[in-house]
XYZ file of N, CA and C in Angstrom:
828
model
N 203.356 175.760 -12.193
C 204.733 175.689 -11.926
C 205.249 175.045 -12.790
N 205.294 174.388 -13.785
C 206.087 173.877 -14.613
C 206.258 174.844 -15.642
N 204.883 175.964 -16.401
C 204.939 176.932 -17.211
C 205.855 177.902 -16.905
N 206.002 177.884 -15.176
C 206.831 178.759 -14.483
C 208.530 178.920 -15.101
N 208.332 177.494 -15.454
C 210.460 176.991 -15.186
C 210.670 176.104 -16.556
N 209.647 175.987 -17.363
C 210.198 175.532 -18.762
C 208.629 175.175 -19.594
N 208.898 175.349 -20.837
C 208.023 175.239 -21.843
C 207.080 173.799 -21.406
N 206.088 174.093 -21.865
C 204.821 172.769 -21.672
C 205.060 171.906 -22.917
N 204.975 172.718 -23.989
C 204.955 172.019 -25.449
C 206.297 170.986 -25.411
N 207.440 171.632 -24.858
C 208.710 170.828 -24.481
C 208.845 169.194 -23.804
N 208.127 169.224 -23.147
C 207.639 168.485 -22.251
C 207.111 167.012 -22.781
N 207.717 166.176 -23.059
C 206.933 164.399 -23.884
C 206.335 164.029 -22.927
N 205.173 163.888 -22.956
C 204.744 162.343 -21.697
C 205.240 161.092 -21.999
N 205.469 161.025 -23.036
C 206.285 159.710 -22.935
C 207.400 159.550 -22.466
N 208.069 160.273 -21.996
C 208.876 160.052 -21.443
C 209.521 160.127 -20.065
N 208.001 160.914 -19.402
C 207.751 160.390 -18.171
C 206.744 159.747 -17.413
N 206.788 158.711 -17.396
C 205.775 157.593 -16.892
C 206.157 157.797 -15.296
N 207.229 157.555 -15.109
C 208.214 157.132 -13.449
C 208.366 158.457 -13.338
N 208.273 158.959 -11.833
C 209.159 160.011 -11.368
C 210.487 160.307 -11.689
N 211.447 159.373 -12.210
C 212.751 159.031 -12.502
C 212.938 158.144 -13.412
N 214.287 158.033 -13.984
C 214.424 156.881 -14.660
C 214.535 155.417 -13.859
N 214.136 154.449 -14.648
C 214.009 153.426 -13.507
C 214.792 152.262 -13.821
N 215.944 152.291 -14.817
C 216.851 151.434 -15.274
C 217.824 151.534 -14.119
N 218.726 150.373 -14.076
C 219.886 150.484 -13.160
C 220.440 151.465 -13.130
N 221.040 151.699 -14.095
C 221.761 153.170 -14.243
C 221.305 154.500 -13.849
N 220.191 154.357 -14.294
C 219.015 155.463 -13.911
C 218.709 155.792 -12.389
N 218.519 154.943 -11.738
C 218.216 154.537 -10.343
C 219.297 154.980 -9.682
N 220.633 154.640 -10.074
C 222.111 154.603 -9.226
C 222.256 155.938 -9.283
N 221.940 156.689 -10.894
C 222.300 158.225 -10.326
C 221.706 158.989 -9.525
N 220.136 158.620 -9.632
C 219.520 159.377 -8.424
C 219.722 159.663 -7.431
N 219.929 158.284 -6.967
C 220.378 157.956 -5.808
C 221.552 158.718 -5.135
N 222.568 158.998 -6.457
C 224.013 159.242 -6.018
C 223.931 160.613 -5.880
N 222.628 161.614 -6.233
C 222.774 162.848 -6.415
C 223.103 163.347 -4.989
N 224.285 164.776 -5.131
C 224.400 165.169 -4.121
C 224.449 166.454 -3.750
N 225.192 167.553 -3.120
C 225.142 168.768 -2.779
C 225.955 169.570 -3.825
N 225.750 171.017 -4.293
C 226.334 171.771 -5.182
C 228.018 171.286 -4.888
N 228.560 171.297 -6.013
C 230.177 171.948 -5.719
C 230.731 172.518 -5.330
N 230.345 173.658 -5.531
C 230.579 175.372 -5.186
C 229.785 175.868 -4.946
N 229.798 177.166 -3.807
C 228.397 178.344 -3.543
C 228.516 178.340 -4.672
N 228.785 178.714 -5.639
C 228.519 179.126 -7.268
C 227.604 178.243 -7.907
N 227.809 177.122 -7.634
C 226.988 176.468 -8.537
C 225.516 176.175 -7.295
N 225.471 176.023 -6.634
C 224.313 176.389 -5.523
C 223.383 177.568 -5.724
N 224.140 179.048 -5.806
C 223.247 180.051 -6.011
C 222.505 179.883 -7.160
N 223.438 179.734 -8.213
C 222.601 179.207 -9.846
C 221.570 178.684 -9.780
N 221.577 177.659 -9.134
C 220.589 176.537 -9.108
C 219.693 177.122 -8.215
N 220.151 177.548 -7.153
C 218.816 178.020 -5.951
C 217.838 179.493 -6.833
N 218.949 180.624 -7.949
C 218.484 181.954 -8.980
C 217.498 180.544 -9.438
N 217.089 179.206 -10.314
C 216.780 178.972 -11.308
C 215.252 178.444 -10.667
N 215.011 178.557 -9.531
C 213.938 178.154 -8.938
C 213.613 176.466 -7.930
N 215.040 176.386 -7.662
C 215.377 174.899 -7.508
C 213.979 174.692 -6.126
N 213.931 175.929 -5.070
C 213.465 175.919 -3.599
C 212.003 175.682 -4.235
N 211.891 176.434 -4.755
C 210.295 177.245 -5.382
C 209.219 175.579 -5.874
N 210.095 174.708 -6.689
C 209.830 173.842 -7.127
C 209.861 172.620 -6.198
N 210.699 172.075 -5.284
C 210.740 171.224 -4.168
C 209.680 171.550 -3.264
N 209.499 172.805 -3.209
C 208.284 173.050 -2.044
C 206.682 173.107 -2.642
N 206.500 173.086 -3.998
C 205.382 173.146 -4.753
C 205.279 171.277 -4.676
N 206.208 170.975 -5.381
C 205.910 169.249 -5.068
C 206.023 168.437 -3.757
N 206.588 168.798 -3.068
C 206.299 168.326 -1.449
C 204.921 168.844 -1.011
N 204.155 169.814 -1.409
C 202.693 169.913 -0.814
C 201.849 169.020 -1.480
N 202.328 168.594 -3.293
C 201.440 167.778 -3.667
C 202.110 166.276 -3.279
N 203.037 165.892 -2.762
C 203.271 164.859 -2.705
C 202.737 164.453 -1.143
N 202.565 165.521 -0.347
C 202.038 165.202 1.087
C 200.336 165.049 1.114
N 199.668 165.856 0.057
C 198.224 166.165 -0.052
C 197.717 165.135 -0.966
N 198.171 164.542 -2.185
C 197.386 164.040 -3.382
C 198.285 162.872 -3.985
N 199.483 162.881 -3.987
C 200.233 162.063 -4.776
C 201.446 161.308 -4.293
N 200.947 160.375 -3.418
C 202.239 159.267 -2.902
C 202.972 158.668 -3.653
N 202.523 158.701 -4.782
C 203.814 158.235 -5.701
C 205.018 158.894 -5.811
N 205.027 160.508 -5.655
C 206.550 161.013 -5.654
C 207.040 161.589 -4.525
N 206.377 160.904 -3.620
C 206.771 160.816 -2.230
C 208.262 160.683 -1.703
N 208.631 159.393 -2.023
C 210.103 159.560 -1.933
C 211.046 160.154 -2.791
N 210.489 160.853 -4.113
C 211.719 161.331 -4.957
C 212.043 162.591 -4.050
N 211.031 163.610 -4.141
C 210.757 164.925 -3.350
C 211.242 164.734 -2.585
N 211.075 163.547 -1.010
C 212.094 163.473 -0.262
C 213.651 163.174 -0.363
N 214.064 162.691 -1.417
C 215.317 162.369 -1.578
C 215.776 163.794 -1.694
N 215.358 164.620 -2.852
C 215.692 166.014 -3.393
C 215.322 167.199 -2.505
N 215.061 167.027 -1.814
C 214.413 167.875 -0.684
C 215.592 168.229 0.193
N 216.573 167.409 0.281
C 217.917 167.001 1.653
C 218.395 168.100 0.768
N 218.699 168.612 -0.764
C 219.383 169.297 -1.108
C 219.263 171.209 -1.090
N 218.142 171.226 -0.451
C 217.605 172.898 -0.908
C 218.325 173.619 -0.105
N 219.577 172.871 0.994
C 220.130 173.994 1.189
C 221.354 174.276 0.423
N 222.170 173.372 -0.657
C 222.874 173.541 -1.722
C 222.180 172.738 -2.921
N 221.685 173.115 -3.703
C 221.515 172.063 -4.426
C 222.416 172.246 -5.818
N 222.148 170.693 -6.929
C 223.727 171.014 -7.386
C 222.424 170.923 -8.535
N 223.340 170.771 -9.771
C 222.665 170.969 -11.329
C 222.057 169.459 -11.265
N 222.976 168.435 -10.856
C 221.794 167.058 -11.139
C 220.732 167.118 -10.496
N 220.557 167.772 -9.333
C 219.407 167.784 -8.159
C 218.528 168.482 -9.262
N 219.018 169.404 -9.460
C 217.601 170.746 -10.461
C 217.155 169.584 -11.717
N 218.290 168.713 -12.547
C 217.483 167.926 -13.462
C 216.685 167.272 -13.481
N 216.776 166.510 -11.946
C 215.728 165.547 -11.446
C 214.912 166.062 -10.896
N 214.771 167.184 -10.534
C 213.738 167.837 -9.935
C 212.811 168.135 -10.925
N 213.211 168.777 -12.138
C 212.189 169.044 -13.144
C 212.015 167.950 -14.084
N 212.473 166.744 -14.078
C 211.952 165.325 -14.284
C 210.838 164.879 -13.577
N 210.661 165.074 -11.711
C 209.626 164.573 -11.315
C 208.811 165.667 -11.638
N 208.793 166.949 -11.317
C 207.817 167.881 -11.712
C 207.249 167.719 -12.991
N 207.649 167.287 -13.999
C 206.977 166.702 -15.462
C 205.948 165.762 -15.734
N 206.859 164.585 -14.411
C 206.134 163.311 -14.362
C 204.539 163.631 -14.074
N 204.610 164.491 -12.597
C 203.378 165.015 -11.661
C 202.712 165.728 -12.676
N 203.185 166.878 -13.514
C 202.408 167.508 -14.283
C 201.567 166.303 -15.343
N 202.213 165.398 -15.997
C 201.643 164.387 -16.823
C 200.542 163.488 -16.680
N 200.635 163.294 -15.270
C 199.969 162.315 -14.543
C 198.777 163.213 -13.517
N 198.977 164.377 -13.792
C 197.741 165.313 -12.911
C 196.412 165.066 -12.963
N 196.060 163.903 -13.637
C 194.845 163.719 -13.987
C 193.917 162.261 -13.039
N 194.722 162.110 -12.404
C 195.113 160.565 -11.765
C 194.548 161.551 -10.579
N 193.555 160.506 -9.465
C 193.452 161.252 -7.997
C 193.301 159.751 -7.313
N 193.170 160.295 -5.998
C 193.146 159.032 -5.044
C 191.517 158.861 -5.239
N 191.237 157.687 -5.275
C 189.698 156.894 -5.402
C 189.402 156.169 -4.351
N 188.487 156.428 -3.833
C 187.996 155.378 -2.369
C 187.030 154.623 -2.988
N 186.704 153.695 -2.643
C 185.618 152.788 -2.843
C 185.564 151.469 -3.816
N 184.436 150.987 -4.124
C 185.169 150.404 -5.137
C 185.125 148.313 -4.600
N 185.595 147.601 -5.345
C 185.815 146.174 -4.920
C 187.048 146.089 -3.946
N 186.756 144.890 -3.179
C 187.949 144.927 -2.354
C 188.663 144.319 -2.814
N 190.437 144.804 -3.043
C 191.386 144.087 -3.758
C 192.422 143.817 -2.936
N 192.307 143.376 -1.455
C 193.257 143.382 -0.281
C 194.257 141.869 -0.885
N 195.123 141.741 -0.295
C 196.085 140.521 -0.832
C 195.072 139.613 0.021
N 195.407 138.144 -1.136
C 194.555 136.928 -1.100
C 194.618 136.667 0.952
N 196.068 136.542 0.878
C 195.584 136.240 2.599
C 194.966 136.831 3.703
N 194.248 138.247 3.528
C 193.507 138.918 4.449
C 192.295 138.791 3.954
N 191.620 137.083 4.643
C 190.362 136.700 4.919
C 189.073 137.480 5.506
N 189.786 138.357 6.636
C 189.011 139.247 7.480
C 188.402 140.045 6.561
N 187.201 140.764 7.030
C 186.227 141.862 6.064
C 186.641 142.956 6.595
N 187.701 143.349 5.731
C 188.922 145.036 6.141
C 188.015 145.836 5.730
N 186.902 146.124 4.713
C 186.093 146.775 4.147
C 186.352 148.336 4.776
N 186.532 148.996 6.395
C 186.544 149.346 6.796
C 187.473 149.562 7.847
N 188.355 148.891 7.641
C 189.831 148.687 8.353
C 191.053 149.031 7.892
N 191.563 150.496 8.634
C 193.314 150.578 7.882
C 193.867 149.386 8.111
N 194.619 149.411 6.704
C 195.663 148.494 6.139
C 197.351 148.685 6.556
N 197.892 148.516 7.069
C 199.235 149.416 7.363
C 200.379 148.561 6.296
N 200.778 148.940 5.215
C 202.325 148.640 4.555
C 203.446 149.259 4.727
N 204.221 148.845 5.271
C 204.847 149.372 5.759
C 206.934 148.716 4.968
N 207.743 149.490 4.779
C 208.830 148.602 4.000
C 209.916 149.538 4.618
N 211.029 149.114 3.895
C 212.414 150.038 4.184
C 213.195 149.396 3.662
N 214.319 150.272 2.998
C 215.970 149.832 1.945
C 217.015 149.642 3.496
N 217.838 148.715 2.576
C 218.481 148.973 3.473
C 219.831 148.352 2.420
N 220.960 148.448 2.654
C 222.574 148.386 2.173
C 222.532 149.817 1.386
N 223.488 149.082 0.561
C 224.008 150.268 -0.913
C 224.849 151.138 0.166
N 225.216 152.431 -0.632
C 226.493 153.354 -0.094
C 225.497 154.222 1.294
N 224.309 154.122 1.247
C 223.621 155.425 2.518
C 223.432 154.424 3.706
N 224.019 155.044 4.887
C 224.277 154.845 6.196
C 222.743 154.315 6.768
N 221.977 155.321 5.871
C 220.611 156.110 6.496
C 219.564 155.451 6.071
N 219.510 154.681 6.308
C 217.975 154.109 4.438
C 216.877 155.074 4.755
N 216.263 154.996 3.778
C 214.683 155.596 3.658
C 213.732 154.144 4.193
N 212.949 154.804 5.665
C 211.682 153.625 5.519
C 210.768 154.536 5.615
N 209.175 153.809 5.178
C 208.220 154.446 5.210
C 207.288 153.037 4.554
N 206.450 153.664 4.101
C 204.591 153.084 3.834
C 203.697 153.885 3.394
N 202.668 153.288 3.535
C 201.522 153.854 3.254
C 200.161 153.757 4.147
N 199.130 153.963 4.577
C 197.731 153.270 5.106
C 196.693 153.321 4.402
N 196.386 152.204 3.822
C 195.474 151.841 2.920
C 194.015 151.881 4.135
N 192.941 152.262 2.908
C 191.646 152.424 3.662
C 190.926 152.950 2.741
N 189.160 151.820 2.461
C 188.752 151.763 1.498
C 189.388 152.073 0.222
N 190.233 150.658 -0.165
C 191.117 150.907 -1.672
C 192.068 151.741 -1.802
N 192.585 152.968 -1.155
C 192.881 153.796 -1.207
C 194.099 154.087 -0.018
N 194.985 155.327 -0.443
C 195.509 155.864 0.418
C 195.598 156.860 0.963
N 194.912 156.746 2.723
C 194.791 158.213 3.319
C 196.059 158.559 4.061
N 197.311 158.023 4.158
C 198.654 158.425 4.709
C 199.483 157.706 4.468
N 200.675 158.376 3.942
C 201.768 158.013 3.505
C 203.137 158.754 4.192
N 204.178 157.781 3.909
C 205.673 158.442 4.618
C 206.894 158.214 3.924
N 207.497 159.197 3.545
C 209.140 158.505 3.240
C 209.534 159.411 3.750
N 210.991 158.667 4.445
C 211.880 159.582 5.412
C 213.010 158.683 5.509
N 214.113 159.652 5.725
C 215.502 159.306 5.776
C 215.440 158.868 7.603
N 215.744 156.940 8.009
C 215.686 157.342 9.067
C 216.935 157.868 10.037
N 216.613 158.176 11.426
C 217.578 159.141 11.930
C 218.552 158.373 12.657
N 218.842 157.237 12.579
C 220.076 156.138 12.907
C 219.974 155.155 11.944
N 221.578 154.454 12.130
C 221.806 153.242 11.507
C 221.597 151.866 11.662
N 220.856 151.737 11.225
C 220.589 150.138 11.279
C 221.586 149.219 11.233
N 221.941 147.975 11.623
C 222.416 147.073 11.339
C 222.393 146.276 10.768
N 221.219 145.686 10.259
C 220.123 144.745 9.677
C 219.183 145.225 8.571
N 218.931 144.730 7.978
C 217.329 144.730 7.366
C 216.199 144.620 8.238
N 216.482 143.338 9.551
C 215.310 143.440 9.992
C 214.911 144.946 10.483
N 215.914 145.254 11.411
C 216.638 146.433 12.453
C 215.651 147.414 11.298
N 216.365 147.781 10.457
C 215.141 148.426 9.478
C 213.778 148.515 9.286
N 213.602 147.251 9.179
C 211.770 147.103 8.108
C 211.148 147.176 9.891
N 211.605 147.083 11.099
C 211.048 146.958 12.423
C 210.823 148.421 12.441
N 211.665 149.342 12.295
C 211.695 150.807 12.485
C 211.159 151.429 11.479
N 211.060 150.744 10.565
C 209.434 151.658 9.289
C 208.474 151.239 9.696
N 208.194 149.815 10.368
C 206.805 149.311 10.905
C 206.273 150.171 11.735
N 207.573 150.395 12.801
C 206.653 151.541 14.296
C 206.604 152.470 13.394
N 206.671 153.135 12.697
C 206.733 154.570 12.134
C 205.538 154.681 11.578
N 204.972 153.134 11.187
C 203.892 153.048 10.002
C 202.744 152.920 11.388
N 202.785 152.196 12.112
C 201.826 151.689 13.290
C 201.420 153.150 13.680
N 202.047 154.072 13.788
C 202.556 155.594 14.838
C 201.578 156.223 14.194
N 201.828 156.115 12.615
C 200.795 157.153 11.821
C 199.615 155.976 11.753
N 199.391 155.039 11.407
C 198.113 154.131 11.577
C 197.183 154.102 13.059
N 197.633 154.516 14.029
C 197.184 154.934 15.243
C 195.998 156.301 15.464
N 197.060 157.568 14.548
C 196.681 158.249 14.527
C 195.506 158.708 13.591
N 195.481 157.710 12.218
C 194.369 157.397 11.422
C 193.003 156.856 11.914
N 193.831 155.531 12.339
C 192.303 155.155 12.960
C 191.984 156.178 14.419
N 192.762 156.917 14.636
C 191.954 157.630 15.990
C 190.758 159.086 14.901
N 191.174 159.115 13.992
C 190.423 159.875 13.265
C 189.050 159.528 12.592
N 189.345 158.020 12.158
C 188.115 157.475 11.582
C 187.097 157.188 12.617
N 187.674 156.771 13.483
C 187.176 156.528 14.355
C 186.327 157.868 14.852
N 186.286 158.957 15.175
C 185.824 159.946 15.482
C 184.657 160.167 14.253
N 185.169 159.463 13.008
C 184.067 159.575 11.990
C 183.338 158.640 11.805
N 183.076 158.073 13.130
C 182.342 156.990 12.657
C 182.076 155.824 11.756
N 183.470 155.584 11.343
C 183.883 155.055 10.205
C 183.709 153.454 10.298
N 183.332 152.948 11.674
C 183.342 151.135 11.954
C 184.154 150.337 11.737
N 185.257 150.904 12.932
C 186.611 150.307 12.700
C 186.640 148.915 13.153
N 187.315 148.038 13.254
C 187.817 146.614 13.504
C 189.259 146.973 13.950
N 189.153 145.692 15.105
C 190.518 145.410 15.213
C 190.476 143.561 14.764
N 192.147 143.295 14.247
C 193.371 144.483 14.753
C 193.799 145.104 13.459
N 194.408 146.123 13.311
C 194.829 146.192 11.930
C 195.875 145.417 11.229
N 195.814 145.157 10.099
C 196.528 144.611 9.187
C 198.037 145.318 9.133
N 198.825 144.732 9.309
C 200.462 145.085 9.148
C 201.272 144.290 7.897
N 201.807 144.826 6.890
C 201.869 144.475 5.674
C 203.199 144.460 5.810
N 204.133 143.470 6.005
C 205.632 143.564 5.597
C 206.177 142.769 4.720
N 207.134 142.932 4.213
C 208.139 142.177 3.326
C 209.113 141.259 3.543
N 209.302 141.519 5.524
C 210.701 141.029 6.103
C 210.513 140.015 7.422
N 210.233 138.625 6.521
C 210.059 137.047 7.711
C 210.766 137.639 8.704
N 212.122 138.022 9.008
C 212.490 137.944 9.933
C 211.550 139.636 11.105
N 211.655 140.561 10.688
C 210.831 141.391 11.044
C 209.250 141.425 11.518
N 208.546 140.262 10.786
C 207.708 139.983 11.640
C 207.578 138.534 12.577
N 208.483 137.789 12.497
C 208.762 137.193 13.357
C 209.084 137.754 15.005
N 210.157 138.693 14.443
C 210.368 139.552 16.232
C 209.412 139.633 16.940
N 208.240 140.399 15.666
C 207.753 141.371 16.482
C 206.474 140.501 17.385
N 206.466 138.916 16.669
C 204.881 138.266 16.894
C 205.710 137.295 17.892
N 206.714 136.866 17.717
C 207.200 136.311 19.160
C 208.571 136.774 20.005
N 207.804 137.510 21.187
C 208.252 138.262 22.385
C 209.117 136.799 22.953
N 210.318 137.694 23.533
C 211.167 136.808 24.214
C 212.454 137.493 23.652
N 214.140 136.889 24.281
C 214.945 137.160 23.730
C 215.461 137.188 22.067
N 216.012 138.298 21.755
C 216.450 138.312 20.517
C 217.430 138.630 20.232
N 218.116 138.146 19.387
C 219.690 138.519 19.265
C 219.632 139.900 18.438
N 220.867 140.312 19.167
C 220.923 141.754 18.535
C 219.856 143.131 18.588
N 219.124 142.808 19.526
C 218.224 143.709 19.629
C 218.259 144.971 20.472
N 218.858 145.167 21.382
C 219.351 145.619 22.689
C 219.257 147.053 22.060
N 219.578 147.376 21.333
C 219.634 148.727 20.805
C 218.777 149.601 20.091
N 217.578 148.689 19.626
C 216.912 149.355 19.496
C 215.223 148.488 19.839
N 215.635 148.080 21.169
C 214.253 147.415 21.514
C 213.285 148.542 22.231
N 213.261 149.780 22.570
C 212.193 150.609 22.443
C 211.503 149.986 21.359
N 211.816 150.469 20.079
C 210.800 150.729 18.962
C 210.630 148.769 19.077
N 210.780 147.824 19.001
C 210.687 146.739 18.788
C 209.227 146.342 20.186
N 209.678 146.849 21.527
C 208.629 146.922 22.397
C 207.348 147.737 22.009
N 207.693 148.783 21.099
C 206.179 149.744 20.718
C 205.507 148.744 19.852
N 206.097 147.972 19.119
C 205.385 147.302 17.972
C 205.038 146.028 18.997
N 205.650 144.982 19.449
C 205.570 143.795 20.241
C 204.539 144.192 20.837
N 204.263 145.289 21.635
C 203.343 145.361 22.733
C 201.392 145.791 21.797
N 201.778 146.648 20.756
C 200.530 146.682 19.503
C 200.009 144.953 19.347
N 200.994 143.831 19.007
C 200.648 142.956 18.771
C 200.129 142.313 19.986
N 200.674 142.273 21.169
C 200.049 141.708 21.934
C 199.155 142.137 22.717
N 198.200 143.068 22.297
C 196.999 144.028 22.902
C 196.257 143.842 21.796
N 196.468 142.805 20.953
C 195.547 142.537 19.386
C 195.111 143.799 19.017
N 196.054 144.976 18.743
C 195.585 146.321 18.015
C 196.124 145.745 16.567
N 197.499 145.458 16.400
C 197.669 144.733 14.891
C 197.752 143.294 15.225
N 197.577 142.968 13.370
C 198.112 141.489 13.366
C 198.998 141.843 12.056
N 200.337 141.147 11.952
C 201.257 141.200 10.860
C 201.029 140.074 10.116
N 201.187 140.284 8.962
C 201.246 139.469 7.702
C 202.558 139.839 6.480
N 203.097 138.982 6.606
C 204.432 138.165 5.695
C 203.895 138.394 4.160
N 203.833 139.494 3.721
C 204.008 139.563 2.109
C 205.226 139.258 1.408
N 205.212 138.633 0.235
C 206.238 138.412 -1.059
C 206.894 139.923 -1.559
N 208.333 140.067 -1.465
C 208.653 140.794 -1.852
C 208.391 141.748 -3.143
N 207.805 140.806 -4.487
C 207.321 141.505 -5.613
C 205.911 141.735 -5.207
N 205.212 141.438 -4.080
C 204.157 142.451 -3.987
C 203.726 143.034 -3.126
N 204.916 143.384 -2.336
C 204.903 144.561 -1.801
C 204.438 146.279 -2.142
N 203.407 146.705 -1.893
C 203.050 147.860 -2.570
C 203.616 149.172 -1.661
N 204.615 149.217 -1.094
C 205.017 150.136 -0.340
C 206.340 150.275 -0.834
N 207.110 149.484 -1.989
C 208.315 150.014 -2.184
C 208.833 150.982 -3.053
N 207.566 151.700 -3.324
C 208.265 153.167 -3.886
C 208.336 154.180 -2.885
N 207.955 153.587 -2.071
C 208.304 154.825 -0.472
C 209.797 155.034 -0.510
N 210.936 153.907 -0.601
C 211.942 153.265 0.110
C 213.066 153.328 -0.669
N 212.856 153.201 -2.478
C 214.028 153.147 -3.395
C 212.987 153.683 -4.690
N 214.067 153.392 -5.545
C 213.899 153.936 -7.352
C 213.510 152.314 -7.642
N 212.211 151.947 -7.620
C 211.642 150.317 -8.319
C 211.628 150.802 -9.903
N 211.548 149.576 -10.194
C 211.768 149.523 -11.670
C 210.015 150.099 -12.322
N 209.824 149.883 -14.223
C 208.730 151.318 -14.168
C 207.589 150.089 -13.452
N 207.451 149.183 -14.268
C 206.355 148.006 -14.004
C 205.917 147.946 -12.596
N 206.142 148.276 -11.424
C 206.621 148.055 -10.294
C 206.231 149.218 -9.816
N 206.839 150.618 -10.324
C 206.596 151.655 -9.812
C 205.066 152.271 -10.346
N 204.141 151.617 -11.560
C 203.135 151.331 -12.195
C 201.950 151.067 -11.234
N 202.194 149.884 -10.715
C 201.684 148.671 -9.671
C 201.570 149.181 -8.513
N 202.555 150.263 -8.021
C 201.950 150.827 -6.512
C 201.310 151.798 -6.637
N 201.647 152.871 -7.880
C 200.937 153.777 -7.671
C 199.079 153.416 -8.113
N 199.457 152.738 -9.427
C 197.523 152.076 -9.409
C 197.016 151.534 -7.825
N 197.525 150.511 -6.655
C 197.223 150.269 -5.999
C 197.087 151.384 -5.251
N 198.070 152.315 -4.577
C 197.665 153.327 -3.773
C 196.647 154.382 -4.317
N 196.560 154.701 -5.808
C 195.369 155.465 -5.997
C 194.015 154.991 -6.247
N 193.872 153.643 -6.294
C 192.875 152.912 -6.621
C 192.619 152.919 -7.915
N 192.961 153.203 -8.866
C 192.906 153.604 -10.339
C 193.780 152.669 -11.121
N 193.316 152.761 -12.613
C 193.904 151.874 -13.367
C 195.745 152.585 -13.772
């Protein structure tokens, strides 16, 4: 794909350690990418192969590259009217994917779960859920990944379909989405006789979201998303999941909802792929 759209020799590996720039200015520029200003600009970018590049990257992101899932999901929003900025950004993601092509998902090895997970989770999926909130985007991203045998087996990064009124609401919605994904993963692993243990750990960096799920009862400002809340609480009360609070600095799903700084991006990638 890279050779079709640019010269491999002109792409410098040292420039693409992450899917996009990670400085405050670069992250802001990436998140503020907009649609084409005119039909002419849109057609020009489409003719350059924007849709083909995004399609190829979506396949890679969904199959083996969780580290580009957020960036590709963000850029896929502009497929109907891509801008020059979107085209430049997608070329950057493509070059990053090319230069990290030697990395792959690696399962097994020494357990490296969070220190407060004392249970033997060698064969039990661990759910990592996170959400972004605030800024100019009314519909923030939510997502995460399912960790099994020390590497990700499922992941997602999607814009929410509703406008959360607080960080708590966004985090609970992300948790529910990842729990639904985890139920599917658990069913597949059970069918494979993987020896799943209950409950499945769910990692979040939101204290309010963790508290609201673990403490049934009347909770302020939750009426309009009580269906999501009921789903998560039901899983918790039935001992299907156990919720753990993690510090934001140690949340390994941060890269599914926002542009993170370089060190954190590489840390998340290493954790999800189970590689250096």
